[in-house]
Tab-separated table of C-alpha atoms in Angstrom:
chain	number	residue	atom	x	y	z
M	17	MET	CA	113.479	45.077	110.491
M	18	LYS	CA	112.518	48.710	109.853
M	19	TRP	CA	110.174	48.606	112.831
M	20	LEU	CA	112.892	47.188	115.058
M	21	LYS	CA	115.387	49.882	114.031
M	22	SER	CA	112.946	52.700	114.632
M	23	LYS	CA	112.105	51.206	118.006
M	24	ASP	CA	115.740	50.831	119.069
M	25	LYS	CA	116.647	54.512	118.699
M	26	PRO	CA	114.248	55.894	121.346
M	27	GLU	CA	115.433	53.207	123.782
M	28	ILE	CA	119.069	54.295	123.287
M	29	ARG	CA	118.218	57.939	123.827
M	30	VAL	CA	116.271	57.177	127.021
M	31	SER	CA	119.106	54.999	128.289
M	32	LEU	CA	121.671	57.752	127.573
M	33	LYS	CA	119.581	60.341	129.362
M	34	GLN	CA	119.216	58.032	132.350
M	35	GLN	CA	122.961	57.522	132.446
M	36	GLN	CA	123.546	61.254	132.311
M	37	SER	CA	120.954	61.900	135.008
M	38	GLU	CA	122.374	59.243	137.329
M	39	LYS	CA	125.962	60.366	136.776
M	40	LEU	CA	125.029	64.013	137.321
M	41	ALA	CA	123.296	63.122	140.600
M	42	GLU	CA	126.403	61.241	141.715
M	43	LEU	CA	128.822	64.009	140.732
M	44	GLY	CA	126.587	66.768	142.133
M	45	ALA	CA	126.301	65.063	145.514
M	46	TYR	CA	130.073	64.578	145.611
M	47	LEU	CA	130.801	68.194	144.705
M	48	LEU	CA	128.251	69.389	147.268
M	49	ALA	CA	129.897	67.352	149.990
M	50	VAL	CA	133.385	68.603	149.114
M	51	ARG	CA	132.156	72.193	148.962
M	52	LYS	CA	130.702	71.979	152.453
M	53	GLU	CA	133.841	70.231	153.670
M	54	ARG	CA	135.870	73.171	152.370
M	55	SER	CA	133.442	75.562	154.159
M	56	LEU	CA	132.574	77.294	150.902
M	57	SER	CA	129.189	78.710	150.009
M	58	GLN	CA	127.583	78.742	146.584
M	59	GLU	CA	128.245	82.489	146.481
M	60	ASP	CA	131.953	81.768	146.909
M	61	ILE	CA	131.895	79.333	143.990
M	62	VAL	CA	129.997	81.855	141.857
M	63	PHE	CA	132.629	84.491	142.630
M	64	LEU	CA	135.516	82.155	141.787
M	65	THR	CA	134.088	80.476	138.662
M	66	LYS	CA	131.635	83.119	137.356
M	67	ILE	CA	129.093	80.280	136.970
M	68	PRO	CA	125.511	81.436	137.695
M	69	GLN	CA	124.232	80.213	141.050
M	70	LYS	CA	121.185	78.631	139.399
M	71	LEU	CA	123.426	76.299	137.360
M	72	LEU	CA	125.551	75.431	140.396
M	73	ASP	CA	122.439	74.507	142.334
M	74	SER	CA	121.186	72.352	139.431
M	75	ILE	CA	124.514	70.473	139.339
M	76	GLU	CA	124.496	69.823	143.071
M	77	GLN	CA	120.846	68.691	142.979
M	78	GLY	CA	121.329	66.582	139.837
M	79	LYS	CA	118.671	68.478	137.834
M	80	LEU	CA	119.638	67.527	134.287
M	81	ASP	CA	116.673	69.272	132.632
M	82	ASP	CA	117.707	72.654	134.112
M	83	LEU	CA	121.172	72.480	132.588
M	84	PRO	CA	122.408	73.210	129.022
M	85	GLU	CA	123.824	70.716	126.527
M	86	PRO	CA	125.928	67.820	127.897
M	87	VAL	CA	129.190	69.278	126.577
M	88	TYR	CA	128.549	72.468	128.585
M	89	ILE	CA	127.592	70.403	131.642
M	90	ARG	CA	130.976	68.686	131.443
M	91	ALA	CA	132.736	72.071	131.289
M	92	LEU	CA	130.763	73.352	134.304
M	93	ILE	CA	131.636	70.250	136.319
M	94	ARG	CA	135.333	70.699	135.445
M	95	GLN	CA	135.340	74.338	136.615
M	96	PHE	CA	133.435	73.469	139.782
M	97	ALA	CA	135.801	70.637	140.655
M	98	GLU	CA	138.999	72.599	139.981
M	99	VAL	CA	137.910	75.396	142.331
M	100	LEU	CA	137.446	72.790	145.042
M	101	GLY	CA	140.997	71.510	144.465
M	102	LEU	CA	139.937	68.350	142.602
M	103	ASN	CA	141.045	66.935	139.249
M	104	GLY	CA	138.435	68.681	137.126
M	105	VAL	CA	139.364	67.041	133.803
M	106	GLU	CA	139.260	63.510	135.163
M	107	LEU	CA	136.042	64.093	137.093
M	108	SER	CA	134.180	65.808	134.246
M	109	ASN	CA	135.154	63.089	131.739
M	110	THR	CA	133.097	60.598	133.723
M	111	PHE	CA	129.952	62.458	132.648
M	112	PRO	CA	128.711	60.733	129.443
M	113	LEU	CA	128.174	62.810	126.328
M	114	GLY	CA	126.969	60.090	123.944
M	115	PHE	CA	126.820	62.013	120.653
M	116	PRO	CA	124.784	59.925	118.158
M	117	PRO	CA	126.837	59.123	115.014
M	118	VAL	CA	123.976	60.130	112.686
M	119	SER	CA	123.765	63.646	114.096
M	120	LEU	CA	127.490	64.309	113.673
M	121	ALA	CA	127.262	65.321	110.002
M	122	PRO	CA	124.744	68.181	110.383
M	123	THR	CA	126.399	69.276	113.613
M	124	ARG	CA	129.735	69.539	111.837
M	125	LYS	CA	128.207	71.607	109.020
M	126	VAL	CA	126.636	74.003	111.474
M	127	HIS	CA	129.924	74.216	113.327
M	128	LEU	CA	131.836	75.030	110.137
M	129	SER	CA	129.344	77.675	109.112
M	130	GLY	CA	129.603	79.105	112.602
M	131	LEU	CA	133.376	79.325	112.155
M	132	LEU	CA	133.129	80.975	108.757
M	133	ARG	CA	130.573	83.555	109.808
M	134	PRO	CA	132.793	85.428	112.326
M	135	VAL	CA	135.611	85.510	109.756
M	136	HIS	CA	133.335	87.195	107.237
M	137	LEU	CA	132.140	89.635	109.856
M	138	TYR	CA	135.731	90.338	110.887
M	139	LEU	CA	136.759	91.098	107.295
M	140	LEU	CA	133.716	93.304	106.855
M	141	TYR	CA	134.562	95.093	110.093
M	142	ILE	CA	138.132	95.747	108.890
M	143	LEU	CA	136.795	97.058	105.566
M	144	VAL	CA	134.417	99.417	107.368
M	145	ILE	CA	137.245	100.694	109.601
M	146	VAL	CA	139.541	101.303	106.609
M	147	CYS	CA	136.810	103.193	104.749
M	148	SER	CA	135.963	105.223	107.851
M	149	VAL	CA	139.592	106.145	108.502
M	150	SER	CA	140.082	107.109	104.868
M	151	SER	CA	136.963	109.276	104.853
M	152	LEU	CA	137.889	110.883	108.168
M	153	SER	CA	141.425	111.618	106.941
M	154	ARG	CA	140.074	113.183	103.751
M	155	LEU	CA	137.595	115.265	105.747
M	156	LEU	CA	140.279	116.472	108.169
M	157	ASN	CA	142.588	117.400	105.292
M	158	ASN	CA	139.809	119.386	103.612
M	159	ASN	CA	138.987	121.161	106.876
M	160	THR	CA	142.679	121.942	107.444
M	161	LEU	CA	143.026	123.414	103.958
M	162	SER	CA	139.816	125.404	104.426
M	163	ASP	CA	140.932	126.753	107.800
M	164	SER	CA	144.359	127.609	106.377
M	165	ASN	CA	142.842	129.504	103.443
M	166	GLN	CA	140.408	131.294	105.743
M	167	GLN	CA	143.220	132.246	108.118
M	168	GLU	CA	145.310	133.614	105.229
M	169	LYS	CA	142.373	135.718	104.088
M	170	GLN	CA	141.825	137.040	107.608
M	171	GLU	CA	145.512	137.869	107.971
M	172	THR	CA	145.452	139.640	104.610
M	173	VAL	CA	142.468	141.712	105.735
M	174	LEU	CA	143.788	142.370	109.225
M	175	LYS	CA	147.319	143.388	108.290
M	176	PRO	CA	146.342	146.575	106.426
M	177	GLN	CA	143.902	147.454	109.180
M	178	HIS	CA	146.555	146.879	111.836
M	179	ASN	CA	149.086	148.964	109.933
M	180	GLN	CA	146.492	151.685	109.479
M	181	VAL	CA	145.711	151.725	113.210
M	182	ASN	CA	149.405	151.866	114.100
M	183	SER	CA	149.913	154.677	111.611
M	184	GLN	CA	147.002	156.631	113.064
M	185	ALA	CA	148.200	156.048	116.618
M	186	SER	CA	151.739	157.120	115.698
M	187	ASN	CA	150.460	160.273	114.046
M	188	GLN	CA	148.277	160.998	117.058
M	189	PHE	CA	151.121	160.560	119.543
M	190	GLN	CA	153.481	162.608	117.362
M	191	SER	CA	150.957	165.400	117.128
M	192	VAL	CA	150.579	165.348	120.913
M	193	SER	CA	154.337	165.691	121.324
M	194	ASP	CA	154.499	168.532	118.789
M	195	ARG	CA	151.598	170.230	120.510
M	196	PHE	CA	153.362	170.079	123.865
M	197	ASN	CA	156.496	171.535	122.340
M	198	ARG	CA	154.538	174.449	120.875
M	199	ILE	CA	152.834	175.454	124.139
M	200	ASN	CA	154.003	179.015	124.667
M	201	ASN	CA	150.986	181.180	125.284
M	202	SER	CA	151.884	182.105	128.857
M	203	ASP	CA	154.850	183.130	130.945
M	204	SER	CA	154.782	179.843	132.939
M	205	LEU	CA	153.949	176.194	132.402
M	206	HIS	CA	151.403	174.210	134.359
M	207	ILE	CA	150.756	170.508	133.705
M	208	GLY	CA	148.209	168.145	135.157
M	209	VAL	CA	148.893	164.402	135.096
M	210	THR	CA	146.225	161.720	135.432
M	211	LEU	CA	147.105	157.997	135.579
M	212	LYS	CA	144.796	155.368	134.116
M	213	ALA	CA	147.012	152.620	135.544
M	214	SER	CA	149.794	152.381	138.106
M	215	SER	CA	152.993	153.623	136.401
M	216	TRP	CA	156.467	154.956	137.092
M	217	ILE	CA	156.818	158.649	136.273
M	218	ARG	CA	159.501	161.353	136.578
M	219	ILE	CA	158.869	165.127	136.479
M	220	ILE	CA	161.704	167.637	135.907
M	221	ALA	CA	160.818	171.320	136.240
M	222	ASP	CA	163.416	173.855	135.097
M	223	GLY	CA	166.180	171.249	135.417
M	224	LYS	CA	165.130	170.082	138.909
M	225	ILE	CA	163.553	166.702	139.609
M	226	GLU	CA	160.219	167.450	141.257
M	227	PHE	CA	158.983	163.870	141.448
M	228	GLU	CA	160.222	160.372	140.591
M	229	GLY	CA	158.397	157.208	141.571
M	230	VAL	CA	155.340	155.050	141.039
M	231	LEU	CA	151.893	156.601	141.171
M	232	PRO	CA	148.853	154.388	141.668
M	233	GLU	CA	145.947	154.139	139.265
M	234	GLY	CA	143.637	157.147	139.371
M	235	SER	CA	146.290	159.539	140.701
M	236	GLN	CA	145.978	163.204	139.680
M	237	ARG	CA	149.006	165.449	140.203
M	238	SER	CA	150.124	168.876	138.916
M	239	TRP	CA	153.472	170.697	138.533
M	240	LYS	CA	154.611	174.160	137.477
M	241	ALA	CA	157.720	175.513	135.767
M	242	GLN	CA	158.908	178.808	134.361
M	243	GLN	CA	160.866	177.583	131.356
M	244	GLN	CA	160.624	173.821	130.762
M	245	LEU	CA	158.903	170.710	132.074
M	246	THR	CA	160.066	167.184	131.228
M	247	VAL	CA	157.743	164.208	131.748
M	248	LYS	CA	159.033	160.634	131.452
M	249	THR	CA	157.147	157.356	132.090
M	250	ASN	CA	157.520	153.639	131.423
M	251	ASN	CA	153.875	153.237	130.345
M	252	ALA	CA	152.939	156.105	128.026
M	253	GLY	CA	149.482	154.713	127.330
M	254	SER	CA	148.395	155.107	130.964
M	255	VAL	CA	149.465	158.740	131.412
M	256	LEU	CA	147.233	161.656	130.401
M	257	ILE	CA	148.782	165.148	130.347
M	258	SER	CA	146.955	168.471	130.367
M	259	VAL	CA	149.086	171.579	129.660
M	260	ASN	CA	147.878	174.941	130.923
M	261	GLN	CA	144.384	173.518	131.538
M	262	GLN	CA	143.918	172.411	127.941
M	263	GLU	CA	142.416	169.079	126.896
M	264	ALA	CA	144.326	166.104	128.333
M	265	LYS	CA	146.261	163.969	125.841
M	266	GLN	CA	147.691	160.465	126.098
M	267	MET	CA	151.486	160.444	126.115
M	268	GLY	CA	151.931	157.450	123.813
M	269	GLU	CA	151.408	153.740	123.290
M	270	PRO	CA	150.543	151.461	126.212
M	271	GLY	CA	153.544	149.734	127.746
M	272	LYS	CA	156.039	151.990	125.926
M	273	GLU	CA	158.629	154.241	127.569
M	274	ARG	CA	158.337	157.899	126.496
M	275	GLU	CA	159.782	161.279	127.450
M	276	ILE	CA	158.174	164.607	126.517
M	277	LYS	CA	159.708	168.067	127.008
M	278	ILE	CA	157.426	171.098	127.204
M	279	ALA	CA	159.047	174.511	126.838
M	280	ALA	CA	157.622	177.982	127.312
M	281	ARG	CA	158.206	180.650	124.629
M	282	PRO	CA	160.568	183.350	125.748
M	283	LYS	CA	158.992	186.748	126.426
M	284	SER	CA	159.084	189.074	123.416
């Protein structure tokens, strides 16, 4: 009896494979005929189904050994048939699967382990993402605090320096104005004006407007007066004034409006 049972199993397997081979040849020939009737090429079927052309050719030629497991063959036949406008489910179900009952138990175990494995990987993936986000958030917070502290230190250092510069500039411009007001070594006044940038300027000599308008960058002009000269501009930082051929001085801060009056000392 044991010999008979061991002999029966190979015969069943061979018979099942023959059935699958014969059915595949029948279905492949039918699908090939319908495809040509629809004037479709294998490339068209590949484009519509995403099935590799090698597998399509194996189905049409009935090459069972060049195809994957029977369950995948059935799925390929269904896709092929549906693209051709046929009933893919009904047609593919005619292809025999013939799963042996004995092999169901290990197949089911492998299937269950295959289902559990992605779940574990998914949970691990979520855990990694949570840890990464937490670490990144902590790192960004530390960098923000560090940048904030560094910026406060820089502001603390820069503020006194900025105030010191402004104080020096204010003193310098004030001294220039005082110097102009004290010019009285001659009977007449003579000023030279040089522009570092295009600016509006007005010159009043002894109560009479000698010039009012915009002078371009690099302009050099001079005016004379007997008693008083008044110079006004909308950009004090771009105007250099030389009084009675002395060293030229900047009128004031860049972008600021400023007016300076220069008076001659009365004759003694």
